[in-house]
XYZ file of C-alpha atoms in Angstrom:
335
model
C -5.163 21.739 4.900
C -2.515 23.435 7.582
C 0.291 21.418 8.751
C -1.781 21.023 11.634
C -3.057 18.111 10.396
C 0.257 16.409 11.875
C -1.114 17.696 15.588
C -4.636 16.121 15.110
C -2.781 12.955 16.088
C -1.572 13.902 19.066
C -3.045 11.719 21.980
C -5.029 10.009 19.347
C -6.504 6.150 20.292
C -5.551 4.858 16.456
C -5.496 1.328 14.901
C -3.123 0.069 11.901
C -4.233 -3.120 10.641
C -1.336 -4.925 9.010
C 0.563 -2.586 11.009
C 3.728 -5.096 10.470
C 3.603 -4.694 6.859
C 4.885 -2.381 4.253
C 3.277 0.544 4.273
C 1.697 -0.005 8.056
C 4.826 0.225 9.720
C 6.109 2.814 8.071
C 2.513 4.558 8.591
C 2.606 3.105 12.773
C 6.276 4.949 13.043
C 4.959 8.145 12.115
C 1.888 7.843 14.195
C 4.609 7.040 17.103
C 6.157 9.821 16.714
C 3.410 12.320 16.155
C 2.476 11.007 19.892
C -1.002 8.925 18.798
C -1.701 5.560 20.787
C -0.746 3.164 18.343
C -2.498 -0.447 18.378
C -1.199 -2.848 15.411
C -3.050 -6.216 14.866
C -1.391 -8.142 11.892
C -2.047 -11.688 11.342
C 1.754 -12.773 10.453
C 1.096 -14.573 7.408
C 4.522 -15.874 5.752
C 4.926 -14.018 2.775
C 2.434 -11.691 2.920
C 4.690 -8.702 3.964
C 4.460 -8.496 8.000
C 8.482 -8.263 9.677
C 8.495 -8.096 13.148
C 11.657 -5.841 11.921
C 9.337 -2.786 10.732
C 9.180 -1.804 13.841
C 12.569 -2.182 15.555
C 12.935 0.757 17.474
C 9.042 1.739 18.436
C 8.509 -1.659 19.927
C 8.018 -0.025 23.727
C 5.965 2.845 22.281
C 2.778 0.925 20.707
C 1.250 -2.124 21.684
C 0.856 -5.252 18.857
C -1.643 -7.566 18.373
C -1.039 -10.649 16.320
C -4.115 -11.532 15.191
C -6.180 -12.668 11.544
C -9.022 -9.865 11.038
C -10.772 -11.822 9.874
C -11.729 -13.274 13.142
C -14.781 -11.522 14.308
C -14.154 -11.653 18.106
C -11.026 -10.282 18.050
C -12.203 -7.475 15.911
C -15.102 -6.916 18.225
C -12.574 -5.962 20.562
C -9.571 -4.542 18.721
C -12.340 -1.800 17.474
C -14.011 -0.506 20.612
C -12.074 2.491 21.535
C -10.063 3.737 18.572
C -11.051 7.033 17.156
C -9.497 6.404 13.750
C -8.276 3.197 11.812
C -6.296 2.505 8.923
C -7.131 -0.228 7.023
C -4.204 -1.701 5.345
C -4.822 -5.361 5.928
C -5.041 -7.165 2.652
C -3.474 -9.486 0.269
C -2.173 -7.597 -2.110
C -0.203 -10.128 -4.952
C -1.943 -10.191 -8.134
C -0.028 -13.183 -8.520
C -1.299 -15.321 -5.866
C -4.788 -13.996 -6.204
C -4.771 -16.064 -9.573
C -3.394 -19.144 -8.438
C -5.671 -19.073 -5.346
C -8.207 -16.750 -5.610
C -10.699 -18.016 -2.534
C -7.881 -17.207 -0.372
C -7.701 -13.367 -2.119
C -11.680 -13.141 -1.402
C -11.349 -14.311 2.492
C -8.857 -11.749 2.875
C -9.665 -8.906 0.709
C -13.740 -9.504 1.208
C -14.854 -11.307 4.073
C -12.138 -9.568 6.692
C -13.386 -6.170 5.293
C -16.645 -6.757 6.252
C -15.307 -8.654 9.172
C -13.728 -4.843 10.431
C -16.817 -3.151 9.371
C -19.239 -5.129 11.232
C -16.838 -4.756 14.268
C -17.113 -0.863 13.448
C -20.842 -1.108 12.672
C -21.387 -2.824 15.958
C -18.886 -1.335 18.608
C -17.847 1.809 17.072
C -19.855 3.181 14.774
C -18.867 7.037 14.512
C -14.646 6.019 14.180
C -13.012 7.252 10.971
C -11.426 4.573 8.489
C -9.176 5.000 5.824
C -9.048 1.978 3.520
C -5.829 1.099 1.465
C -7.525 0.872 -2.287
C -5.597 0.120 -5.480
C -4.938 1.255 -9.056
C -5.189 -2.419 -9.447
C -9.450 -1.403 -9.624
C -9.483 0.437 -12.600
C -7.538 -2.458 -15.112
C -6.548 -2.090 -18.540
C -6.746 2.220 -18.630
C -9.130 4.041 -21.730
C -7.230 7.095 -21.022
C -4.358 8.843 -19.148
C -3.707 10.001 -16.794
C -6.344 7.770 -14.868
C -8.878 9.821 -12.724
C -11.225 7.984 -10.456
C -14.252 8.683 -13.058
C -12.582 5.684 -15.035
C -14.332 2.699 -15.524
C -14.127 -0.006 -12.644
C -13.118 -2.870 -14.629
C -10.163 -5.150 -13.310
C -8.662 -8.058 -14.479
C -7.726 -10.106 -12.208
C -9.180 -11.679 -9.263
C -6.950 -9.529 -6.621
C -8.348 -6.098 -8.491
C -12.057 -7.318 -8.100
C -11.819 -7.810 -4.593
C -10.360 -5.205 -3.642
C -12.699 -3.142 -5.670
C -15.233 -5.080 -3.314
C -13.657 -4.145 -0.258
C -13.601 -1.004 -1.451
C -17.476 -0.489 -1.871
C -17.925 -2.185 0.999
C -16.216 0.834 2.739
C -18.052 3.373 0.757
C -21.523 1.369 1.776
C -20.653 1.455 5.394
C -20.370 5.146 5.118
C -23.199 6.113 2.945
C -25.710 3.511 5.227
C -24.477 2.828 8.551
C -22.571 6.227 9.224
C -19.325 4.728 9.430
C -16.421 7.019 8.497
C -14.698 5.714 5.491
C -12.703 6.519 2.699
C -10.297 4.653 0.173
C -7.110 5.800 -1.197
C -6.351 3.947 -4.534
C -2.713 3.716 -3.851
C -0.431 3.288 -7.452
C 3.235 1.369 -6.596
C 3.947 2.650 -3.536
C 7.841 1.669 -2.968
C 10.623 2.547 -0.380
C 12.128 0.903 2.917
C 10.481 -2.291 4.724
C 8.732 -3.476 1.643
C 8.799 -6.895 1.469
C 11.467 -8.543 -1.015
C 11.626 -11.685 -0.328
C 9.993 -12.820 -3.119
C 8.692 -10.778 -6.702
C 4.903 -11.490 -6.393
C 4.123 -8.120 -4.804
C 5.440 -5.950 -7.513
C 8.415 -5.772 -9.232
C 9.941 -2.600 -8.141
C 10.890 -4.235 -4.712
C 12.362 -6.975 -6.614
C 14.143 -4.900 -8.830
C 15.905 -2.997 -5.648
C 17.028 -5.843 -4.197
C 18.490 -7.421 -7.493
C 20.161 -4.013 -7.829
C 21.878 -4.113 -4.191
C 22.809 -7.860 -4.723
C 24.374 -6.638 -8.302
C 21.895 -9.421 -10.322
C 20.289 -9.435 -13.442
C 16.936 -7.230 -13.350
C 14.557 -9.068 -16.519
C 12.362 -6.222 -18.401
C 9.519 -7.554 -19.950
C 8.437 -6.717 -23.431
C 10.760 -3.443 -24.906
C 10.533 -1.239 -21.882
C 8.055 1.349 -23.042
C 5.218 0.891 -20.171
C 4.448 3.506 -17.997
C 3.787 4.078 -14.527
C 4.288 6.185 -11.703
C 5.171 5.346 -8.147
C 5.054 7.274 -4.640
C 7.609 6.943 -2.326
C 6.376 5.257 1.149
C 6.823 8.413 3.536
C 4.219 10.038 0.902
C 1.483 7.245 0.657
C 1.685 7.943 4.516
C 1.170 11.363 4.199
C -2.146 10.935 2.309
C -3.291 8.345 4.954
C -2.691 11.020 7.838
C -4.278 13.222 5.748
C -7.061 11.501 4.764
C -7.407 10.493 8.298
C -8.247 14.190 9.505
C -10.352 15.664 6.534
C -14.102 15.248 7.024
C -14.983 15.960 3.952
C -13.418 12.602 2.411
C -15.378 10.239 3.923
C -17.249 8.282 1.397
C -14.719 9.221 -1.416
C -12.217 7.549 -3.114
C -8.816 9.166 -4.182
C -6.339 8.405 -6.953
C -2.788 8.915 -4.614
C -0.316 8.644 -7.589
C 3.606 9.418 -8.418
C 4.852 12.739 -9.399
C 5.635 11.846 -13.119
C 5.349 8.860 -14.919
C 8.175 6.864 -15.970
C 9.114 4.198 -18.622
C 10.189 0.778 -17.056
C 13.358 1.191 -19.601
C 13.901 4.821 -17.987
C 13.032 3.896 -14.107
C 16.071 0.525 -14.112
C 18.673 2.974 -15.777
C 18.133 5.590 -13.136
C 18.012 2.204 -10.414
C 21.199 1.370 -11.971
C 22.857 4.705 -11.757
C 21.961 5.148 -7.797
C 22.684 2.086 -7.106
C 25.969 1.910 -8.851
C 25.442 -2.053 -9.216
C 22.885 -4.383 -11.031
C 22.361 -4.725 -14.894
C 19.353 -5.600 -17.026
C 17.919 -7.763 -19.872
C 14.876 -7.369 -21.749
C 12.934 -10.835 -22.073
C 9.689 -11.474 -23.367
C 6.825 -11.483 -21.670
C 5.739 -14.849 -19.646
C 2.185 -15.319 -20.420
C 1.395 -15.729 -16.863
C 2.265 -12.203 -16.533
C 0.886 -10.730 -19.579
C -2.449 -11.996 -19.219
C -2.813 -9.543 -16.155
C -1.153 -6.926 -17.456
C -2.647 -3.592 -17.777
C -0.144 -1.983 -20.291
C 1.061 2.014 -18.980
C -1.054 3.571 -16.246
C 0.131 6.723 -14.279
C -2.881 8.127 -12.151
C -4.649 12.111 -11.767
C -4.266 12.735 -7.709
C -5.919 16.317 -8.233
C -8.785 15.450 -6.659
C -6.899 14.207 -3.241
C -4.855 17.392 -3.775
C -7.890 19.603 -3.660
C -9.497 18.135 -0.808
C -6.196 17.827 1.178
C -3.878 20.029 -0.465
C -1.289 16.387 -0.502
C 0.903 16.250 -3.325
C 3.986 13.456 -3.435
C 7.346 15.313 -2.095
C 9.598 12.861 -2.899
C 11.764 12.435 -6.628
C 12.008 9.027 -7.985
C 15.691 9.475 -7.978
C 15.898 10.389 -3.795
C 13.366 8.076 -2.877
C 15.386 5.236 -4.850
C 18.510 6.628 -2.949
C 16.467 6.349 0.804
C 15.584 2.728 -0.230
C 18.999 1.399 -1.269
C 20.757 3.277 1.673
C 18.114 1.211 3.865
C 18.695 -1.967 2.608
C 21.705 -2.176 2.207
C 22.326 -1.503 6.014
C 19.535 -4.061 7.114
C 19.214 -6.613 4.189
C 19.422 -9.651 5.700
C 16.136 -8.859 7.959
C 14.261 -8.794 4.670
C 15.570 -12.296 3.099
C 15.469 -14.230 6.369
C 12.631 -12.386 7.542
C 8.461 -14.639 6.795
């Protein structure tokens, strides 16, 4: 795929739902600028990610709606006339989904199918690109993880999604509807939501860093994972947007390396020249959800869209701390 791909946007009637989150805003900026016309809807729910904030700057250049998707009638609506949507709506703490998991399933079930029906209905040829997670696959057999693992999650967040995921993939395969799902690993980098620890704990770990706290390791360090810097998870979805030949596919959309939680807060410490660490053991709240090291295989997105994560670990730690450090207190006083 040609750096054309960028062009294809151009003039281009798109939707971002949670558009006010993490990795919406950062996806709706790029969209701006590429000259699409951008429509957010984002329900606002505190905690869940969504800053009016993300999107200081753009505000005259896209219109916003705040709504829940998974109200039917404004979906109905939302859907009619866009010619591609990314899905990134979703509840996406493991955390919560355990303490209340019928909350996890309205969100990450019901509003799926609330989108696709609206799709099914009102727009049935438009493109979709689902936001999917690592979270899917669960404890991993083998690594790197390639998406011919086993489905097999293990907690409640990681079956829904896996729901909303096929629920994509059947809307596809019966009703002609676009879709495709990118099973995102820990996506980091500016206007991630750090408020709070439940979404993943490399957000937390920047902000402990910039405030010059204590970062707690669990267990000895050893785990594995890999990450991908925001401005590439956005790449794939712009990507994934254009190529035809992805819909009804699901992608791994990993890091370029894996790195040991030990290894990753040393090189945090070093960028940002502040923070320190302590290894704790692991709270068994925690460890019962834990999947142990997982780094993804993203060869298969890389063949079909010739994507491949740009950014090191090391610069895309450097962009993050540079941004929040210059607009931290819209992320702690910020719902």
């Amino acid at each position: 795929m040609s750096a054309e791909y960028r062009e294809f946007y151009r003039g281009r009637r798109v939707l971002v739902t949670g558009g006010m989150g993490f990795i919406g805003s950062n996806l709706a900026r790029q969209l701006v600028d590429l000259g699409a016309d951008v429509l957010i809807v984002d329900s606002m729910i505190p905690d869940y990610g969504g800053n009016p904030f993300n999107l200081a700057g753009i505000e005259d250049r896209l219109r916003v709606n705040v709504g829940d998707v998974r109200n039917e009638s404004v979906m109905d609506l939302l859907v009619r006339d866009r010619e591609v949507i990314f899905n990134l709506a979703g509840q996406v703490s493991h955390i919560d989904s355990m303490r209340d998991p019928f909350t996890d399933l309205d969100i990450n079930c019901r509003a799926q199918l609330s989108i696709l029906e609206a799709c099914r209905k009102f727009n049935p040829t438009v493109k979709v690109v689902y936001a999917g997670t690592r979270q899917v696959y669960g404890k991993p057999d083998r690594l790197p993880v390639s998406e011919d693992h086993l489905v097999r999650p293990i907690d409640v967040n990681g079956v829904n999604k896996a729901a909303g995921e096929n629920y994509h993939l059947l809307y596809s395969n019966a009703f002609g509807v676009r879709a495709c799902s990118l099973r995102l690993t820990n996506v980091y980098g500016p206007r991630q939501l750090i408020k709070h620890n439940r979404q993943g704990f490399i957000g937390w770990f920047i902000r402990l860093a910039i405030e010059d706290r204590e970062m707690q390791v669990f267990g000895d360090g050893s785990q594995m994972r890999d990450f991908v810097f925001v401005d590439d998870a956005v790449d794939a979805f712009l990507r994934a947007g254009v190529c035809s030949g992805c819909d009804g596919e699901v992608y791994n959309v990993g890091g370029l390396e894996p790195i040991a939680h030990k290894d990753l807060v040393t090189l945090l410490l070093d960028v940002a020249g502040t923070g320190r660490v302590k290894y704790v053991p692991w709270p068994p709240e925690k460890k019962q959800i834990d999947i142990g090291s997982f780094y993804s295989d993203s060869s298969k997105f890389t063949a079909a869209t010739g994507w491949r994560p740009r950014v090191t670990l090391r610069e895309g730690l450097r962009r993050t701390i540079e941004f929040y450090r210059a607009h931290l207190p819209q992320y702690l006083e910020a719902s």
